[in-house]
Short mmCIF file of C-alpha atoms and ligand atoms in Angstrom, two decimals:
data_model
loop_
_atom_site.label_atom_id
_atom_site.label_comp_id
_atom_site.label_asym_id
_atom_site.label_seq_id
_atom_site.Cartn_x
_atom_site.Cartn_y
_atom_site.Cartn_z
CA MET A 1 53.17 167.24 43.06
CA ALA A 2 50.57 166.42 46.08
CA ASP A 3 50.62 168.48 49.48
CA LYS A 4 52.31 166.03 51.78
CA ASN A 5 49.85 166.93 54.58
CA LEU A 6 46.62 166.27 52.40
CA GLU A 7 47.52 163.22 50.75
CA PHE A 8 44.56 161.83 52.97
CA LEU A 9 42.29 163.72 50.72
CA ASP A 10 43.66 161.48 47.39
CA ILE A 11 44.38 158.26 49.15
CA PRO A 12 41.73 156.46 50.53
CA ARG A 13 42.34 154.31 53.70
CA ARG A 14 42.88 150.79 52.09
CA MET A 15 43.32 148.11 54.06
CA PRO A 16 45.50 144.96 52.70
CA ASP A 17 43.84 142.62 50.42
CA GLU A 18 41.41 140.45 52.16
CA VAL A 19 41.21 136.64 51.52
CA PRO A 20 37.82 136.17 49.77
CA VAL A 21 35.39 134.67 52.25
CA ALA A 22 34.53 131.40 50.26
CA VAL A 23 38.20 131.12 50.22
CA ARG A 24 39.03 131.69 53.60
CA ILE A 25 35.97 129.71 55.41
CA GLU A 26 37.90 126.44 53.30
CA GLY A 27 40.98 127.04 55.67
CA TRP A 28 43.06 128.45 58.90
CA GLY A 29 44.95 130.76 56.66
CA GLU A 30 45.60 134.39 57.81
CA ILE A 31 42.68 136.28 55.86
CA TYR A 32 44.43 139.94 55.48
CA GLY A 33 47.20 139.83 52.76
CA VAL A 34 50.08 142.28 52.55
CA TYR A 35 50.50 145.65 51.30
CA ASP A 36 52.50 145.77 47.95
CA ALA A 37 55.51 148.42 48.01
CA GLU A 38 53.19 151.14 46.58
CA ASN A 39 50.17 150.80 48.62
CA ASN A 40 52.91 150.49 51.74
CA VAL A 41 54.05 153.78 51.14
CA GLU A 42 50.73 155.47 49.99
CA GLN A 43 48.96 154.38 53.26
CA ALA A 44 52.00 155.22 55.25
CA SER A 45 52.11 158.79 53.62
CA ARG A 46 48.33 159.40 55.07
CA CYS A 47 49.66 160.13 58.42
CA LEU A 48 48.89 163.76 58.87
CA ASP A 49 51.56 164.24 61.56
CA CYS A 50 48.85 166.26 63.47
CA GLY A 51 51.45 167.09 66.19
CA ASN A 52 49.02 165.80 68.49
CA PRO A 53 49.74 162.36 68.16
CA TYR A 54 46.53 160.69 70.21
CA CYS A 55 47.16 157.44 68.74
CA GLU A 56 50.36 157.12 70.61
CA TRP A 57 48.59 158.10 73.74
CA LYS A 58 45.48 155.50 73.05
CA CYS A 59 48.28 152.83 72.35
CA PRO A 60 49.18 150.85 75.28
CA VAL A 61 52.85 150.54 74.84
CA HIS A 62 52.71 154.38 73.66
CA ASN A 63 54.37 153.23 69.89
CA TYR A 64 56.21 156.52 68.20
CA ILE A 65 53.72 155.77 65.50
CA PRO A 66 54.08 158.96 63.32
CA ASN A 67 57.41 158.22 63.18
CA TRP A 68 57.81 154.93 61.87
CA LEU A 69 55.33 155.54 59.74
CA LYS A 70 57.42 158.32 58.40
CA LEU A 71 60.37 156.00 58.14
CA ALA A 72 57.95 153.33 56.28
CA GLU A 73 56.77 156.05 53.81
CA GLU A 74 60.28 155.99 53.10
CA GLY A 75 60.96 152.72 52.90
CA ARG A 76 63.27 152.19 55.52
CA PHE A 77 62.38 149.55 56.99
CA HIS A 78 65.26 148.35 59.58
CA GLU A 79 65.17 151.71 61.44
CA ALA A 80 61.44 151.84 61.37
CA ALA A 81 61.86 148.19 62.91
CA GLN A 82 64.30 149.64 65.33
CA LEU A 83 62.04 152.39 66.60
CA SER A 84 58.78 150.65 66.51
CA HIS A 85 60.98 147.61 68.95
CA GLU A 86 61.86 150.43 71.24
CA THR A 87 58.41 150.50 72.73
CA ASN A 88 57.14 147.16 71.85
CA PRO A 89 58.77 143.74 72.13
CA LEU A 90 55.95 142.19 69.76
CA PRO A 91 54.80 144.55 66.94
CA GLU A 92 54.47 142.46 64.46
CA ILE A 93 52.19 140.74 66.80
CA CYS A 94 50.25 143.31 68.11
CA GLY A 95 49.67 144.83 64.67
CA ARG A 96 47.87 141.31 63.98
CA VAL A 97 45.78 141.13 67.15
CA CYS A 98 45.26 144.50 68.88
CA PRO A 99 41.79 145.95 68.34
CA GLN A 100 42.74 149.10 66.76
CA ASP A 101 39.13 150.53 66.10
CA ARG A 102 39.36 150.95 69.75
CA LEU A 103 42.89 151.61 70.29
CA CYS A 104 45.42 153.86 67.97
CA GLU A 105 43.59 154.01 64.97
CA GLY A 106 40.09 154.84 66.83
CA ALA A 107 42.32 157.96 68.00
CA CYS A 108 43.85 158.83 64.88
CA THR A 109 42.61 162.55 63.66
CA LEU A 110 41.62 161.17 60.12
CA GLU A 111 39.12 158.51 61.78
CA ASP A 112 36.23 161.08 61.70
CA GLY A 113 35.61 161.34 57.78
CA PHE A 114 38.62 160.11 56.08
CA GLY A 115 39.43 156.57 57.56
CA ALA A 116 41.92 155.96 59.83
CA VAL A 117 45.79 155.42 59.10
CA THR A 118 45.97 152.07 58.78
CA ILE A 119 48.41 151.80 61.45
CA GLY A 120 48.40 147.93 62.50
CA ALA A 121 48.57 146.71 59.42
CA ILE A 122 51.80 149.00 58.68
CA GLU A 123 53.32 147.86 62.05
CA ARG A 124 53.05 144.73 61.14
CA GLN A 125 54.42 144.85 57.84
CA ILE A 126 57.22 146.82 59.04
CA THR A 127 58.86 144.11 61.48
CA ASP A 128 57.66 141.02 58.98
CA THR A 129 59.67 142.89 56.08
CA ALA A 130 62.51 143.78 58.83
CA LEU A 131 63.06 140.51 59.93
CA ALA A 132 62.80 139.02 56.57
CA THR A 133 65.73 140.90 55.43
CA GLY A 134 67.81 140.47 58.16
CA TRP A 135 67.39 142.94 60.82
CA ARG A 136 67.45 142.09 64.43
CA PRO A 137 66.65 143.85 67.52
CA LYS A 138 70.08 145.46 69.14
CA VAL A 139 71.54 143.66 72.44
CA ALA A 140 73.98 144.97 74.80
CA PRO A 141 76.96 142.90 76.05
CA ARG A 142 76.13 139.99 78.63
CA VAL A 143 75.99 141.37 81.83
CA ALA A 144 78.16 138.85 84.02
CA GLY A 145 76.64 137.21 87.28
CA LYS A 146 73.15 137.81 86.84
CA ARG A 147 70.10 135.57 85.86
CA VAL A 148 66.41 136.09 85.59
CA ALA A 149 63.78 133.11 85.06
CA VAL A 150 60.69 134.04 83.60
CA ILE A 151 57.66 131.72 83.97
CA GLY A 152 54.94 131.56 81.35
CA ALA A 153 55.77 132.09 77.72
CA GLY A 154 52.82 134.38 77.18
CA PRO A 155 52.79 138.01 75.73
CA ALA A 156 53.84 139.09 79.13
CA GLY A 157 56.79 136.78 79.60
CA LEU A 158 58.01 137.28 76.12
CA ALA A 159 57.81 141.05 76.43
CA CYS A 160 59.69 140.66 79.59
CA ALA A 161 62.08 138.26 78.16
CA ASP A 162 63.03 140.56 75.65
CA ARG A 163 63.52 143.35 77.30
CA LEU A 164 65.52 141.87 80.17
CA ALA A 165 67.64 140.14 76.87
CA MET A 166 68.08 143.74 75.29
CA ARG A 167 69.87 144.74 78.62
CA GLY A 168 72.40 141.62 78.41
CA ILE A 169 70.15 140.01 81.15
CA GLU A 170 70.65 135.94 81.08
CA THR A 171 67.21 135.01 80.99
CA VAL A 172 65.47 131.62 80.95
CA VAL A 173 62.09 131.20 80.17
CA PHE A 174 59.83 128.40 81.61
CA ASP A 175 56.72 127.16 80.20
CA ARG A 176 54.37 124.16 80.34
CA GLN A 177 53.53 124.09 76.56
CA GLN A 178 55.90 122.45 74.28
CA GLU A 179 55.87 125.92 71.97
CA ILE A 180 56.41 129.74 73.24
CA GLY A 181 53.04 132.11 72.99
CA GLY A 182 50.67 131.23 75.09
CA LEU A 183 47.48 131.88 73.93
CA LEU A 184 49.43 133.66 70.85
CA THR A 185 50.05 130.52 69.98
CA PHE A 186 47.43 127.91 71.46
CA GLY A 187 44.32 130.41 72.09
CA ILE A 188 44.20 132.86 69.16
CA PRO A 189 43.11 130.99 65.87
CA PRO A 190 45.71 130.54 62.90
CA PHE A 191 43.59 132.92 61.01
CA LYS A 192 44.19 136.15 63.26
CA LEU A 193 47.49 135.34 64.01
CA ASP A 194 49.70 132.35 61.65
CA LYS A 195 51.82 130.24 64.23
CA ALA A 196 54.80 130.58 61.99
CA VAL A 197 54.82 134.15 63.04
CA VAL A 198 55.26 133.24 66.62
CA LYS A 199 57.94 130.75 65.88
CA THR A 200 60.20 133.48 63.84
CA ARG A 201 59.58 135.58 67.49
CA ARG A 202 61.14 132.12 68.98
CA THR A 203 63.68 132.72 67.02
CA VAL A 204 64.87 136.14 67.30
CA LEU A 205 64.39 136.05 70.94
CA GLU A 206 66.91 133.10 70.56
CA GLU A 207 69.19 134.80 68.80
CA MET A 208 69.00 137.30 71.33
CA GLY A 209 70.26 135.09 73.89
CA VAL A 210 66.86 134.50 75.48
CA VAL A 211 66.87 130.18 76.48
CA PHE A 212 63.65 128.56 76.53
CA ARG A 213 62.97 125.52 78.42
CA LEU A 214 59.64 124.35 77.13
CA GLY A 215 57.39 121.36 78.69
CA VAL A 216 58.24 121.91 81.59
CA GLU A 217 55.69 122.12 84.76
CA ILE A 218 57.16 124.45 87.68
CA GLY A 219 55.77 122.03 90.71
CA ASN A 220 56.28 118.66 89.08
CA ASP A 221 59.62 118.84 87.04
CA ILE A 222 61.10 121.54 88.72
CA SER A 223 60.50 123.42 92.06
CA ILE A 224 60.05 126.90 92.58
CA ASP A 225 62.64 126.61 95.45
CA GLN A 226 65.13 125.45 92.94
CA ILE A 227 64.48 128.49 90.74
CA LEU A 228 64.59 130.97 93.42
CA GLU A 229 67.86 129.78 94.36
CA GLU A 230 69.50 129.59 90.75
CA PHE A 231 68.32 132.81 89.77
CA ASP A 232 68.47 136.65 90.79
CA ALA A 233 64.56 137.69 90.23
CA VAL A 234 61.65 135.74 88.68
CA PHE A 235 59.14 137.10 86.41
CA LEU A 236 55.83 135.54 86.46
CA GLY A 237 53.35 135.80 83.29
CA LEU A 238 51.03 133.13 84.07
CA GLY A 239 47.85 134.26 82.45
CA THR A 240 44.30 133.77 83.58
CA TYR A 241 43.18 130.14 82.45
CA GLY A 242 40.30 129.81 84.87
CA ALA A 243 36.86 129.87 82.98
CA VAL A 244 33.99 132.08 83.68
CA ASP A 245 30.91 129.86 83.50
CA GLY A 246 27.71 131.98 84.24
CA GLY A 247 26.82 129.40 86.99
CA LEU A 248 24.23 128.41 84.39
CA PRO A 249 21.66 125.25 84.82
CA GLY A 250 23.03 122.78 82.39
CA LEU A 251 26.57 122.98 82.11
CA GLU A 252 27.34 119.73 82.77
CA LEU A 253 25.28 118.42 79.90
CA ARG A 254 27.25 116.95 77.09
CA GLY A 255 27.97 119.04 73.95
CA VAL A 256 28.59 122.23 76.33
CA HIS A 257 32.19 123.28 75.99
CA GLN A 258 34.24 126.42 77.59
CA ALA A 259 36.00 128.44 75.43
CA LEU A 260 39.63 128.01 75.78
CA PRO A 261 39.79 124.12 75.60
CA TYR A 262 37.23 124.56 72.39
CA LEU A 263 39.80 126.86 70.75
CA ILE A 264 42.83 125.07 72.48
CA GLY A 265 41.81 121.76 70.96
CA ASN A 266 41.70 123.17 67.58
CA VAL A 267 45.03 124.57 67.53
CA ASN A 268 46.59 121.16 68.98
CA HIS A 269 44.93 119.41 66.16
CA LEU A 270 46.09 121.69 63.61
CA LEU A 271 49.51 121.87 64.83
CA GLY A 272 49.47 118.06 65.56
CA ILE A 273 50.29 118.60 69.40
CA SER A 274 48.49 116.24 71.67
CA ASP A 275 48.75 117.54 75.58
CA GLY A 276 45.36 117.07 77.19
CA HIS A 277 43.00 119.26 75.07
CA PRO A 278 41.40 116.82 72.20
CA LEU A 279 39.76 118.33 69.03
CA ILE A 280 36.19 119.44 70.02
CA ASP A 281 34.76 119.19 66.47
CA VAL A 282 31.31 120.88 65.71
CA SER A 283 30.91 120.58 61.98
CA GLY A 284 27.54 119.88 60.99
CA LYS A 285 26.32 120.75 64.30
CA GLN A 286 24.10 123.76 65.17
CA VAL A 287 26.43 125.99 67.43
CA VAL A 288 25.48 128.70 69.78
CA VAL A 289 28.25 130.68 71.15
CA LEU A 290 27.59 132.57 74.35
CA GLY A 291 29.42 136.45 74.42
CA GLY A 292 30.56 139.13 72.40
CA GLY A 293 33.88 139.65 73.30
CA ASP A 294 36.88 138.62 71.07
CA THR A 295 37.07 135.20 72.66
CA GLY A 296 33.50 134.79 71.62
CA MET A 297 34.59 135.84 68.21
CA ASP A 298 37.63 133.60 67.27
CA CYS A 299 34.72 130.67 68.88
CA ASN A 300 32.66 131.56 66.12
CA ARG A 301 35.03 132.11 63.58
CA THR A 302 36.60 128.38 64.46
CA ALA A 303 32.68 126.63 64.57
CA ILE A 304 32.47 127.83 61.13
CA ARG A 305 35.93 127.13 59.38
CA GLN A 306 35.37 123.15 61.18
CA GLY A 307 31.88 123.33 58.98
CA ALA A 308 29.33 124.09 61.69
CA LYS A 309 25.87 123.88 59.96
CA GLN A 310 25.09 127.01 61.63
CA VAL A 311 26.39 129.40 64.49
CA THR A 312 24.51 131.81 66.52
CA CYS A 313 26.17 133.92 68.81
CA ALA A 314 24.00 135.48 71.69
CA TYR A 315 25.45 138.69 73.66
CA ARG A 316 23.47 140.04 76.44
CA ARG A 317 23.62 144.02 75.29
CA ASP A 318 23.27 145.61 72.05
CA GLU A 319 25.96 145.52 69.48
CA ALA A 320 26.83 148.98 70.21
CA ASN A 321 28.14 147.92 73.99
CA MET A 322 30.17 144.90 72.54
CA PRO A 323 33.33 144.91 74.33
CA GLY A 324 34.96 143.31 71.21
CA SER A 325 36.70 144.48 68.45
CA ARG A 326 34.35 145.88 65.77
CA ARG A 327 36.32 144.18 62.91
CA GLU A 328 36.34 140.83 64.38
CA VAL A 329 32.34 141.43 64.63
CA LYS A 330 32.44 141.90 61.26
CA ASN A 331 34.28 139.33 60.32
CA SER A 332 32.51 136.95 61.62
CA LYS A 333 29.37 138.46 60.09
CA ASP A 334 31.13 138.49 56.32
CA GLU A 335 31.86 134.64 57.37
CA GLY A 336 27.95 133.57 57.87
CA VAL A 337 27.54 133.92 61.96
CA GLN A 338 23.92 134.85 62.86
CA PHE A 339 24.06 137.66 66.12
CA LEU A 340 21.19 137.65 68.54
CA PHE A 341 21.57 141.05 70.42
CA ASN A 342 19.87 141.74 73.92
CA ARG A 343 19.73 137.87 74.63
CA GLN A 344 20.80 136.33 78.14
CA PRO A 345 21.07 132.53 78.39
CA VAL A 346 18.84 131.49 81.41
CA ALA A 347 19.80 127.55 81.20
CA ILE A 348 20.96 125.04 78.93
CA LEU A 349 18.71 122.62 78.26
CA GLY A 350 18.46 119.00 77.33
CA GLN A 351 18.66 115.01 78.82
CA ASN A 352 22.42 114.07 78.60
CA HIS A 353 23.24 116.30 75.42
CA VAL A 354 22.32 119.58 75.15
CA GLU A 355 19.63 120.16 72.98
CA GLY A 356 19.24 123.94 73.47
CA VAL A 357 19.27 127.24 75.25
CA LEU A 358 16.76 129.31 76.77
CA ILE A 359 17.02 133.07 76.57
CA ALA A 360 15.85 135.69 77.73
CA GLU A 361 15.23 139.31 76.01
CA THR A 362 17.09 141.82 78.07
CA GLU A 363 16.72 145.84 78.37
CA LEU A 364 19.67 148.09 79.06
CA SER A 365 19.68 150.39 82.01
CA LEU A 366 20.92 154.03 81.70
CA PRO A 367 25.01 154.07 81.54
CA ASP A 368 26.99 153.94 84.88
CA ASP A 369 29.58 155.69 85.82
CA ARG A 370 32.05 154.08 83.60
CA GLY A 371 29.92 154.42 80.69
CA ARG A 372 28.43 150.49 80.87
CA ARG A 373 24.98 149.89 80.60
CA SER A 374 23.58 146.99 82.68
CA PRO A 375 21.29 144.25 80.83
CA ARG A 376 18.06 143.29 82.50
CA ASN A 377 16.28 140.38 81.50
CA ILE A 378 12.37 141.19 80.37
CA PRO A 379 9.93 139.12 82.14
CA GLY A 380 8.36 136.39 80.22
CA SER A 381 10.65 136.72 77.04
CA GLU A 382 12.09 133.64 77.17
CA THR A 383 12.13 131.57 74.02
CA VAL A 384 14.38 128.45 73.23
CA LEU A 385 17.11 128.56 71.17
CA PRO A 386 17.80 124.84 69.60
CA ALA A 387 21.54 123.85 69.91
CA ASP A 388 23.66 120.65 69.59
CA ALA A 389 26.93 122.16 71.20
CA VAL A 390 27.05 125.37 72.87
CA ILE A 391 30.37 127.39 73.57
CA LEU A 392 30.45 129.53 76.77
CA ALA A 393 32.71 132.71 75.96
CA PHE A 394 31.79 134.64 79.01
CA GLY A 395 35.71 135.02 79.76
CA PHE A 396 38.46 134.20 81.82
CA ARG A 397 39.49 134.64 85.44
CA PRO A 398 42.73 134.21 87.26
CA ASP A 399 43.57 130.76 88.52
CA PRO A 400 47.14 130.79 90.66
CA PRO A 401 48.84 127.80 90.92
CA THR A 402 49.26 125.90 94.64
CA TRP A 403 53.05 126.44 94.49
CA LEU A 404 52.36 130.51 94.11
CA ARG A 405 50.61 130.63 96.93
CA GLU A 406 53.04 129.51 99.45
CA LEU A 407 55.71 131.78 98.66
CA GLY A 408 53.94 135.16 99.99
CA VAL A 409 52.69 136.77 96.87
CA GLY A 410 49.13 138.15 98.25
CA PHE A 411 45.95 138.17 95.70
CA ASP A 412 43.12 140.15 95.42
CA ARG A 413 39.53 139.10 95.92
CA ARG A 414 39.31 138.36 91.98
CA GLY A 415 42.35 136.08 92.47
CA CYS A 416 44.79 138.54 90.92
CA ALA A 417 48.28 138.64 92.06
CA MET A 418 48.60 141.98 93.96
CA THR A 419 51.95 144.12 92.75
CA THR A 420 53.34 147.38 93.42
CA PRO A 421 51.37 150.06 91.53
CA GLU A 422 52.78 151.89 88.29
CA GLY A 423 55.14 154.52 89.01
CA SER A 424 56.87 153.21 91.69
CA PRO A 425 60.38 152.28 91.44
CA LEU A 426 59.62 148.72 91.62
CA ALA A 427 56.94 148.65 89.86
CA TYR A 428 54.99 144.69 89.26
CA GLN A 429 56.97 143.61 92.18
CA THR A 430 54.87 141.40 94.58
CA GLU A 431 55.00 140.78 98.28
CA ASN A 432 57.61 138.62 98.01
CA PRO A 433 60.35 140.68 96.80
CA LYS A 434 61.99 138.29 94.20
CA LEU A 435 58.86 137.76 92.48
CA PHE A 436 57.40 140.07 90.11
CA ALA A 437 54.37 139.94 87.79
CA GLY A 438 52.54 140.96 85.03
CA GLY A 439 49.85 140.62 82.44
CA ASP A 440 46.32 138.88 82.81
CA MET A 441 47.62 137.14 85.93
CA VAL A 442 47.71 140.99 87.68
CA ARG A 443 45.18 142.73 85.64
CA GLY A 444 42.98 140.13 85.22
CA SER A 445 41.63 138.94 81.50
CA ASP A 446 42.70 141.82 79.12
CA LEU A 447 44.39 142.26 75.61
CA VAL A 448 47.64 141.21 74.47
CA VAL A 449 49.21 144.66 74.23
CA THR A 450 48.33 145.50 77.64
CA ALA A 451 50.12 142.04 78.99
CA VAL A 452 53.47 143.20 76.53
CA TYR A 453 53.04 146.93 78.02
CA GLU A 454 53.34 145.20 81.56
CA GLY A 455 56.10 142.75 80.85
CA ARG A 456 58.06 145.70 79.23
CA GLU A 457 57.39 147.45 82.56
CA ALA A 458 58.31 144.90 84.89
CA ALA A 459 61.62 144.05 82.95
CA THR A 460 62.82 147.35 84.17
CA SER A 461 61.76 147.31 87.36
CA ILE A 462 63.66 143.68 87.68
CA ALA A 463 66.91 145.17 86.23
CA ARG A 464 66.87 148.27 88.77
CA TYR A 465 65.79 145.12 91.46
CA ILE A 466 69.08 143.24 90.61
CA GLY A 467 71.21 146.44 90.83
CA LEU A 468 71.65 147.42 86.74
FE1 SF4 B 1 47.72 149.92 67.74
FE2 SF4 B 1 48.37 148.16 69.04
FE3 SF4 B 1 50.28 148.98 67.33
FE4 SF4 B 1 49.58 150.32 69.80
S1 SF4 B 1 50.62 148.33 69.65
S2 SF4 B 1 50.00 150.93 67.60
S3 SF4 B 1 47.43 149.73 70.14
S4 SF4 B 1 48.18 148.00 67.06
#
């Protein structure tokens, strides 16, 4: 029998099977399959249980990774799911969308030389399997007389609602969209996260007692004053929906689109929802995507599936300094996206409609104290990249609603809500004591899993604040 601690020598890292490129770009389904029982056991058994679980520390929610890998190896999916949910309210979602190569798997002891344990794929499979076979998170008996409102049904809001419901606290989640998930549903394309997964999570939360009031716009359909009167505390997880446009000349030209309306319009179209984000169809077009983060990769791959004639992604640094997940860059390349590295857009060109992007070549400075290398345009290097659709994926900034500014909440100069720091007894409390906030609207645009972490932690503070 193989030595338990040396199984990684015999069993190579293996991701679940991928849908072949030629098939996947014809549709919108997730591109990774699932392990069969044997492969799941094998891949989970590769964990060394090395005693220094750097993976746990690198995981923003500090999952008990080696422990639930062991349970998965033994086929004990319900216990594995229970343990997984102790730290992560949305494990099946993080297992799909986290950039594991930069987080847990990047810190795995086996990563150097043998290939990291496939932590994300196994995390996803544990909860998918457990939910499909009847497991549900444990919930404490209902606490009488305490009610909390959550505004925003994105990852931070859902994580907060989950933890409040687990404590037996009556929780009502408000969202302006008709479905829960925020960017999980409307921003992240279905080939990364099937929308049925989010719907299943909605059912689970409802079974835990969470009430969703969807299609409700605060300030129009219900006032924040009414919410503050009806509830003992409020959590805000409003995300970052303002676009960074880079101030380029030519932004007003037809055919120039912001990433978020582009992605939302596509998902709405697929889900049959009409809410003011129409489909932007780039089929047959020469598309240029500007930006090298995960949102840029989502736009690249969406454009490919829409049938763009060509998709070119331009990024101002080199490939090694891209901010997004390596896996998503690889997937983009596999699916036919052309990359231009060390290219900075200078202007968008055209008469009424976009005709091209003027881009300069860049060189990188030496690393600053955070290790980032700044791009500098090389004089005289400008060329025109022909385009008849341009998608801007430069990032997002907070866009706090007017009603929030009138409640005494403080904002920093980026527009992020200011809260008490982590480690304080009431972390994530705003300057209005009844209002707590977390996720992107506090830290700026970041990962799903960091929003999950902050929603989870804010729930602990809220419970304390309402005396539980
Ligand atoms: Fe890795 Fe993300 Fe899961 Fe943490 S939550 S173990 S970082 S996939």
